[in-house]
Short mmCIF file of C-alpha atoms in Angstrom, two decimals:
data_model
loop_
_atom_site.label_atom_id
_atom_site.label_comp_id
_atom_site.label_asym_id
_atom_site.label_seq_id
_atom_site.Cartn_x
_atom_site.Cartn_y
_atom_site.Cartn_z
CA MET A 1 18.85 -13.59 -11.46
CA ALA A 2 16.52 -16.56 -11.02
CA GLU A 3 14.38 -14.54 -8.58
CA LEU A 4 14.11 -11.67 -11.06
CA ARG A 5 13.16 -14.08 -13.85
CA ALA A 6 10.57 -15.70 -11.59
CA ARG A 7 8.93 -12.39 -10.72
CA GLN A 8 9.01 -11.21 -14.33
CA SER A 9 7.35 -14.45 -15.46
CA GLN A 10 4.72 -14.01 -12.76
CA TRP A 11 4.10 -10.46 -13.96
CA ASP A 12 3.75 -11.81 -17.51
CA HIS A 13 1.26 -14.44 -16.26
CA ASP A 14 3.57 -17.27 -17.32
CA TYR A 15 2.99 -19.04 -14.04
CA ALA A 16 4.58 -22.36 -14.99
CA ALA A 17 7.84 -20.61 -15.91
CA ALA A 18 7.65 -18.49 -12.76
CA ALA A 19 7.28 -21.60 -10.60
CA ARG A 20 10.29 -23.24 -12.27
CA GLU A 21 12.45 -20.15 -11.79
CA ALA A 22 11.32 -19.90 -8.17
CA VAL A 23 12.62 -23.45 -7.57
CA THR A 24 16.02 -22.43 -8.95
CA ALA A 25 16.06 -19.31 -6.79
CA ALA A 26 15.04 -21.27 -3.69
CA ASP A 27 17.82 -23.81 -4.28
CA TYR A 28 20.36 -21.00 -4.60
CA ALA A 29 19.09 -19.37 -1.39
CA ALA A 30 19.32 -22.68 0.47
CA LYS A 31 22.93 -23.17 -0.63
CA SER A 32 23.68 -19.62 0.52
CA ASN A 33 22.04 -20.26 3.92
CA ASP A 34 19.60 -17.43 3.18
CA SER A 35 16.53 -18.89 4.87
CA GLU A 36 14.29 -15.85 4.38
CA SER A 37 14.92 -15.71 0.63
CA TRP A 38 14.39 -19.47 0.47
CA TRP A 39 11.00 -19.04 2.18
CA GLU A 40 9.96 -16.22 -0.15
CA MET A 41 10.85 -18.22 -3.26
CA ARG A 42 9.01 -21.30 -2.03
CA PHE A 43 6.01 -19.08 -1.33
CA LEU A 44 6.27 -17.59 -4.82
CA GLN A 45 6.44 -21.10 -6.27
CA ALA A 46 3.26 -22.13 -4.43
CA ASP A 47 1.50 -18.91 -5.42
CA CYS A 48 2.32 -19.44 -9.10
CA LEU A 49 1.35 -23.12 -9.01
CA CYS A 50 -1.99 -22.07 -7.53
CA ALA A 51 -2.49 -19.50 -10.29
CA ASP A 52 -1.61 -22.16 -12.87
CA GLY A 53 -4.20 -24.58 -11.48
CA GLU A 54 -1.63 -27.00 -10.02
CA LEU A 55 -3.42 -27.04 -6.68
CA PRO A 56 -2.26 -30.32 -5.06
CA GLU A 57 1.40 -29.43 -5.59
CA ALA A 58 0.79 -25.87 -4.38
CA LEU A 59 -0.91 -27.20 -1.24
CA GLU A 60 2.01 -29.49 -0.40
CA ILE A 61 4.46 -26.59 -0.56
CA ILE A 62 2.35 -24.05 1.30
CA GLN A 63 1.56 -26.47 4.13
CA GLU A 64 5.29 -27.07 4.51
CA LEU A 65 5.75 -23.31 4.87
CA VAL A 66 2.82 -22.86 7.27
CA THR A 67 4.20 -25.42 9.70
CA GLY A 68 7.84 -24.35 9.38
CA LYS A 69 9.94 -22.40 11.86
CA LEU A 70 10.15 -19.19 9.82
CA ALA A 71 6.37 -18.78 9.66
CA ARG A 72 5.95 -19.43 13.38
CA GLN A 73 8.49 -16.69 14.13
CA ASP A 74 6.71 -14.03 12.07
CA PRO A 75 2.91 -13.48 12.33
CA GLY A 76 2.83 -11.58 9.04
CA ARG A 77 4.63 -14.35 7.19
CA GLU A 78 2.43 -17.01 8.77
CA GLY A 79 -0.68 -15.01 7.89
CA ARG A 80 0.39 -14.77 4.25
CA ALA A 81 1.00 -18.51 4.12
CA LEU A 82 -2.31 -19.37 5.78
CA ASN A 83 -4.17 -17.04 3.43
CA LEU A 84 -2.66 -18.77 0.40
CA GLU A 85 -3.37 -22.17 1.97
CA ALA A 86 -7.03 -21.15 2.32
CA ILE A 87 -7.17 -20.06 -1.33
CA VAL A 88 -5.69 -23.38 -2.48
CA LEU A 89 -8.03 -25.41 -0.26
CA GLN A 90 -10.98 -23.41 -1.57
CA GLY A 91 -9.90 -24.22 -5.12
CA LEU A 92 -9.79 -27.90 -4.19
CA GLY A 93 -13.33 -27.70 -2.81
CA ARG A 94 -12.18 -28.34 0.77
CA LEU A 95 -14.16 -25.45 2.18
CA ARG A 96 -14.22 -26.44 5.84
CA GLU A 97 -10.42 -26.63 5.94
CA ALA A 98 -10.16 -23.41 3.95
CA ASN A 99 -12.37 -21.66 6.49
CA ASN A 100 -10.21 -22.84 9.39
CA ALA A 101 -7.05 -21.61 7.64
CA VAL A 102 -8.41 -18.18 6.76
CA LYS A 103 -9.78 -17.62 10.27
CA ARG A 104 -6.24 -18.02 11.60
CA ALA A 105 -4.90 -15.82 8.80
CA VAL A 106 -7.27 -12.97 9.70
CA GLN A 107 -6.32 -13.22 13.38
CA LEU A 108 -2.63 -13.05 12.52
CA ALA A 109 -3.14 -10.17 10.08
CA CYS A 110 -4.89 -8.19 12.81
CA GLY A 111 -2.02 -8.82 15.22
CA SER A 112 0.92 -8.43 12.88
CA GLU A 113 2.90 -5.29 12.12
CA GLU A 114 2.31 -5.69 8.39
CA ASP A 115 0.74 -2.90 6.39
CA PRO A 116 -3.03 -3.11 5.89
CA VAL A 117 -2.62 -4.94 2.57
CA LEU A 118 -2.38 -8.37 4.25
CA TRP A 119 -5.49 -7.70 6.31
CA VAL A 120 -7.52 -6.77 3.22
CA LYS A 121 -6.28 -9.86 1.36
CA CYS A 122 -7.25 -12.13 4.25
CA GLN A 123 -10.69 -10.55 4.59
CA CYS A 124 -11.30 -11.01 0.86
CA THR A 125 -10.40 -14.69 1.16
CA ALA A 126 -12.64 -15.08 4.20
CA ILE A 127 -15.52 -13.52 2.26
CA ALA A 128 -15.02 -15.84 -0.71
CA VAL A 129 -14.70 -19.00 1.39
CA ASN A 130 -17.73 -18.26 3.58
CA ALA A 131 -19.82 -17.25 0.57
CA GLU A 132 -19.07 -20.55 -1.16
CA ARG A 133 -19.87 -22.43 2.05
CA GLY A 134 -23.24 -20.68 2.10
CA ASP A 135 -22.49 -18.92 5.40
CA LEU A 136 -23.61 -15.50 4.22
CA ASP A 137 -23.77 -14.07 7.74
CA ALA A 138 -20.05 -14.74 8.26
CA ALA A 139 -19.29 -13.48 4.76
CA TRP A 140 -21.21 -10.25 5.34
CA PHE A 141 -19.53 -9.75 8.73
CA ALA A 142 -16.18 -9.73 6.90
CA CYS A 143 -17.65 -7.36 4.30
CA GLU A 144 -18.74 -4.95 7.01
CA SER A 145 -15.21 -5.03 8.42
CA LEU A 146 -13.85 -4.02 5.02
CA ILE A 147 -16.47 -1.31 4.53
CA ARG A 148 -15.75 0.12 7.98
CA ASP A 149 -11.99 -0.31 8.32
CA MET A 150 -10.35 -0.53 4.90
CA ASP A 151 -7.84 2.26 4.42
CA PRO A 152 -9.23 4.64 1.73
CA GLU A 153 -5.62 5.40 0.79
CA LEU A 154 -4.75 1.73 0.21
CA PRO A 155 -1.67 1.87 -2.04
CA ASP A 156 -2.85 -0.94 -4.30
CA ASP A 157 -5.99 0.19 -6.13
CA GLN A 158 -6.35 -3.26 -7.72
CA LEU A 159 -6.59 -4.78 -4.24
CA ALA A 160 -9.22 -2.19 -3.30
CA ALA A 161 -11.09 -3.24 -6.43
CA LYS A 162 -10.91 -6.88 -5.30
CA ALA A 163 -12.41 -5.86 -1.96
CA TYR A 164 -15.32 -4.05 -3.61
CA TRP A 165 -15.78 -7.05 -5.92
CA ALA A 166 -16.00 -9.40 -2.92
CA ILE A 167 -18.45 -7.14 -1.09
CA GLY A 168 -20.63 -6.91 -4.19
CA ASN A 169 -20.63 -10.69 -4.56
CA VAL A 170 -22.00 -11.20 -1.07
CA ALA A 171 -24.59 -8.46 -1.54
CA PHE A 172 -25.83 -10.29 -4.65
CA LEU A 173 -25.97 -13.57 -2.74
CA ARG A 174 -28.02 -11.85 -0.01
CA ASP A 175 -30.46 -10.67 -2.70
CA ASP A 176 -29.33 -7.09 -2.09
CA ILE A 177 -29.11 -6.33 -5.80
CA GLU A 178 -28.73 -2.57 -5.34
CA ASN A 179 -25.58 -2.91 -3.24
CA GLY A 180 -24.32 -5.72 -5.44
CA LEU A 181 -24.46 -3.50 -8.49
CA GLU A 182 -23.04 -0.51 -6.60
CA TYR A 183 -19.96 -2.32 -5.28
CA HIS A 184 -19.31 -4.07 -8.59
CA GLU A 185 -19.45 -0.66 -10.27
CA ARG A 186 -16.89 0.64 -7.76
CA ALA A 187 -14.69 -2.34 -8.57
CA PHE A 188 -15.11 -1.85 -12.32
CA LEU A 189 -13.97 1.77 -12.06
CA LEU A 190 -10.74 0.67 -10.33
CA PHE A 191 -9.87 -2.47 -12.27
CA SER A 192 -7.69 -1.64 -15.25
CA PRO A 193 -6.99 -3.90 -18.25
CA SER A 194 -3.74 -2.01 -18.79
CA LYS A 195 -2.55 -2.93 -15.28
CA ASP A 196 -3.73 -6.54 -15.20
CA LEU A 197 -5.75 -7.80 -18.15
CA GLU A 198 -6.18 -11.26 -16.63
CA LEU A 199 -7.63 -9.90 -13.39
CA TRP A 200 -9.87 -7.49 -15.31
CA GLY A 201 -11.20 -10.43 -17.32
CA LYS A 202 -11.81 -12.53 -14.21
CA PHE A 203 -13.74 -9.67 -12.62
CA ASN A 204 -15.94 -9.31 -15.68
CA LYS A 205 -16.57 -13.07 -15.71
CA GLY A 206 -17.39 -13.07 -12.00
CA SER A 207 -19.60 -10.00 -12.22
CA ALA A 208 -21.51 -11.52 -15.13
CA ALA A 209 -22.02 -14.73 -13.14
CA MET A 210 -23.44 -12.81 -10.18
CA ARG A 211 -25.71 -10.70 -12.37
CA LEU A 212 -27.00 -13.82 -14.12
CA ALA A 213 -27.62 -15.59 -10.81
CA ALA A 214 -29.74 -12.57 -9.86
CA GLY A 215 -31.68 -12.91 -13.12
CA ILE A 216 -30.11 -9.81 -14.69
CA ALA A 217 -29.64 -10.75 -18.33
CA ASP A 218 -29.32 -7.26 -19.77
CA ALA A 219 -26.92 -5.58 -22.19
CA ALA A 220 -24.51 -4.69 -19.37
CA THR A 221 -24.28 -8.35 -18.37
CA LEU A 222 -23.58 -9.37 -21.95
CA ARG A 223 -20.81 -6.76 -22.13
CA CYS A 224 -19.24 -8.31 -19.02
CA ILE A 225 -19.26 -11.74 -20.70
CA GLU A 226 -17.78 -10.36 -23.90
CA ARG A 227 -15.02 -8.52 -22.03
CA ALA A 228 -14.19 -11.71 -20.13
CA GLU A 229 -14.07 -13.73 -23.36
CA MET A 230 -11.84 -11.13 -25.00
CA SER A 231 -9.45 -11.24 -22.05
CA ALA A 232 -9.34 -15.05 -22.11
CA GLU A 233 -8.46 -15.03 -25.81
CA ILE A 234 -5.48 -12.77 -25.13
CA VAL A 235 -4.05 -14.04 -21.83
CA GLY A 236 -5.22 -17.65 -21.91
CA GLY A 237 -5.75 -18.96 -18.39
CA SER A 238 -6.16 -22.28 -16.63
CA THR A 239 -8.50 -25.05 -17.73
CA GLU A 240 -10.81 -24.13 -14.88
CA ASP A 241 -10.89 -20.48 -15.97
CA HIS A 242 -12.05 -21.46 -19.46
CA LEU A 243 -14.62 -23.94 -18.18
CA LEU A 244 -16.13 -21.43 -15.76
CA LEU A 245 -16.33 -18.82 -18.49
CA ALA A 246 -18.20 -21.36 -20.61
CA VAL A 247 -20.64 -21.91 -17.73
CA THR A 248 -21.25 -18.15 -17.57
CA ARG A 249 -21.99 -18.02 -21.30
CA ALA A 250 -24.32 -21.03 -20.91
CA HIS A 251 -26.15 -19.28 -18.08
CA TRP A 252 -26.76 -16.35 -20.40
CA ASN A 253 -28.18 -18.77 -23.00
CA TYR A 254 -30.36 -20.39 -20.34
CA LEU A 255 -31.89 -17.11 -19.17
CA ALA A 256 -32.46 -16.12 -22.80
CA GLY A 257 -34.50 -19.32 -23.27
CA GLU A 258 -31.83 -20.82 -25.54
CA TYR A 259 -31.84 -24.19 -23.78
CA GLU A 260 -30.27 -26.28 -26.53
CA GLU A 261 -27.43 -23.77 -26.87
CA ALA A 262 -26.86 -23.92 -23.11
CA ILE A 263 -26.87 -27.72 -23.22
CA GLY A 264 -24.32 -27.70 -26.03
CA VAL A 265 -21.97 -25.51 -24.00
CA LEU A 266 -22.45 -27.35 -20.70
CA GLU A 267 -22.13 -30.94 -21.89
CA PRO A 268 -18.33 -30.80 -22.45
CA VAL A 269 -17.89 -28.75 -19.27
CA CYS A 270 -19.63 -31.40 -17.17
CA GLU A 271 -17.60 -34.14 -18.86
CA LEU A 272 -14.50 -32.33 -17.55
CA SER A 273 -15.96 -31.68 -14.09
CA ALA A 274 -13.03 -33.44 -12.40
CA SER A 275 -10.83 -30.56 -13.61
CA ILE A 276 -12.64 -27.96 -11.49
CA ALA A 277 -13.40 -27.49 -7.82
CA SER A 278 -16.36 -29.42 -6.43
CA GLN A 279 -18.54 -26.36 -5.84
CA ASN A 280 -17.94 -25.09 -9.38
CA ALA A 281 -18.65 -28.52 -10.83
CA ALA A 282 -21.84 -28.59 -8.78
CA GLU A 283 -22.98 -25.25 -10.22
CA ALA A 284 -22.32 -26.57 -13.74
CA PHE A 285 -24.31 -29.76 -13.08
CA TYR A 286 -27.16 -27.73 -11.57
CA LEU A 287 -27.38 -25.41 -14.57
CA TYR A 288 -27.04 -28.36 -16.97
CA GLY A 289 -29.82 -30.20 -15.15
CA ARG A 290 -32.15 -27.20 -15.34
CA ALA A 291 -31.42 -26.66 -19.03
CA LEU A 292 -32.15 -30.33 -19.75
CA PHE A 293 -35.36 -30.05 -17.74
CA ARG A 294 -36.52 -27.01 -19.74
CA ALA A 295 -35.70 -28.90 -22.94
CA GLY A 296 -37.96 -31.77 -21.83
CA ARG A 297 -35.14 -34.27 -21.20
CA ARG A 298 -36.28 -35.22 -17.70
CA ALA A 299 -34.26 -38.40 -17.13
CA GLU A 300 -30.97 -36.73 -18.11
CA SER A 301 -31.97 -33.69 -16.07
CA LEU A 302 -32.50 -35.69 -12.88
CA ASP A 303 -29.21 -37.53 -13.36
CA ASN A 304 -27.28 -34.25 -13.51
CA LEU A 305 -29.23 -32.68 -10.66
CA ASP A 306 -28.28 -35.69 -8.51
CA LYS A 307 -24.64 -35.09 -9.47
CA ALA A 308 -25.04 -31.46 -8.38
CA VAL A 309 -26.40 -32.54 -4.99
CA GLU A 310 -23.46 -34.90 -4.51
CA ALA A 311 -20.87 -32.29 -5.56
CA PHE A 312 -22.34 -29.56 -3.34
CA GLY A 313 -22.24 -32.04 -0.45
CA ARG A 314 -18.57 -32.80 -1.08
CA ALA A 315 -17.85 -29.06 -1.08
CA ASP A 316 -19.65 -28.53 2.25
CA ALA A 317 -21.99 -26.09 0.45
CA HIS A 318 -25.13 -27.27 2.20
CA ASP A 319 -27.34 -24.28 1.37
CA ARG A 320 -26.75 -24.79 -2.36
CA LYS A 321 -27.28 -28.52 -1.94
CA GLY A 322 -30.64 -27.75 -0.34
CA THR A 323 -31.56 -25.46 -3.25
CA VAL A 324 -31.02 -28.29 -5.76
CA GLU A 325 -32.91 -30.78 -3.60
CA GLU A 326 -35.85 -28.35 -3.44
CA PHE A 327 -35.80 -28.02 -7.26
CA ILE A 328 -35.94 -31.81 -7.54
CA ARG A 329 -38.84 -32.10 -5.07
CA GLU A 330 -40.84 -29.44 -6.89
CA ASN A 331 -40.33 -30.82 -10.39
CA PHE A 332 -39.96 -34.60 -10.18
#
């Protein structure tokens, strides 16, 4: 019963409750000498802790699973664990370690007898990690693998949507706006608020962020922001989710020339920067610094731009770090 309650809570996006129930189910499995069920419940616990923003605790559990006997005996199981480890490490801003983990996950997914779902999940993680590291060549290589080899009859249309979302993200980052818009449109047509309102909201937030980064501040972008805000009001989300949505709204204000409004949104976000991954904090500091610069507050601007440089460095995002350093050289 504890396993059923855990999975129902996960379905309901009550991740804290799901993690607690998974502990109970894992304890029961251990007492019953059911090692496979124990592993699955510990994995579910880590997955739910990750979704709830409890990343250090999730990492401790998933690394225990990665190095354990059961994972080593099953390439598919080890690949799942490594993929989740990479996602958690990415969330912690430890991008080099995340990249190492997801490389191994992709290799195992290719060699396992699992269905193609695991392979697609691992490729999506590889794309996200490499994109945040600034290694767009590696990210696009993974995108091309998905474009070429993803099963068109993939049973999970929401996973297919995630793949198109990831491909579109990298296209935007490569300044290929046409393909960025095309793949995000494909994702939008598959994502369904009735199937997963939280995921639908996250896609709209992410798509808006990419459009804004490309300088597209049109009505369609605003609709993405509004859909994301509506979803957040209904399903809630982690502290990081809300802070990143605020950054997206501030970016809209910035591109609209509403610098004081952007500053007002970003100031509390940057004060809580320790609550979000280093690369996300860096993006917030960079936007805050530019808004302050446009508002004529040069000293405060430079202080926050320096914080962005430091945070991008911690996240191993050297291309983005170089972008901020170039902005500083050109304007100060």
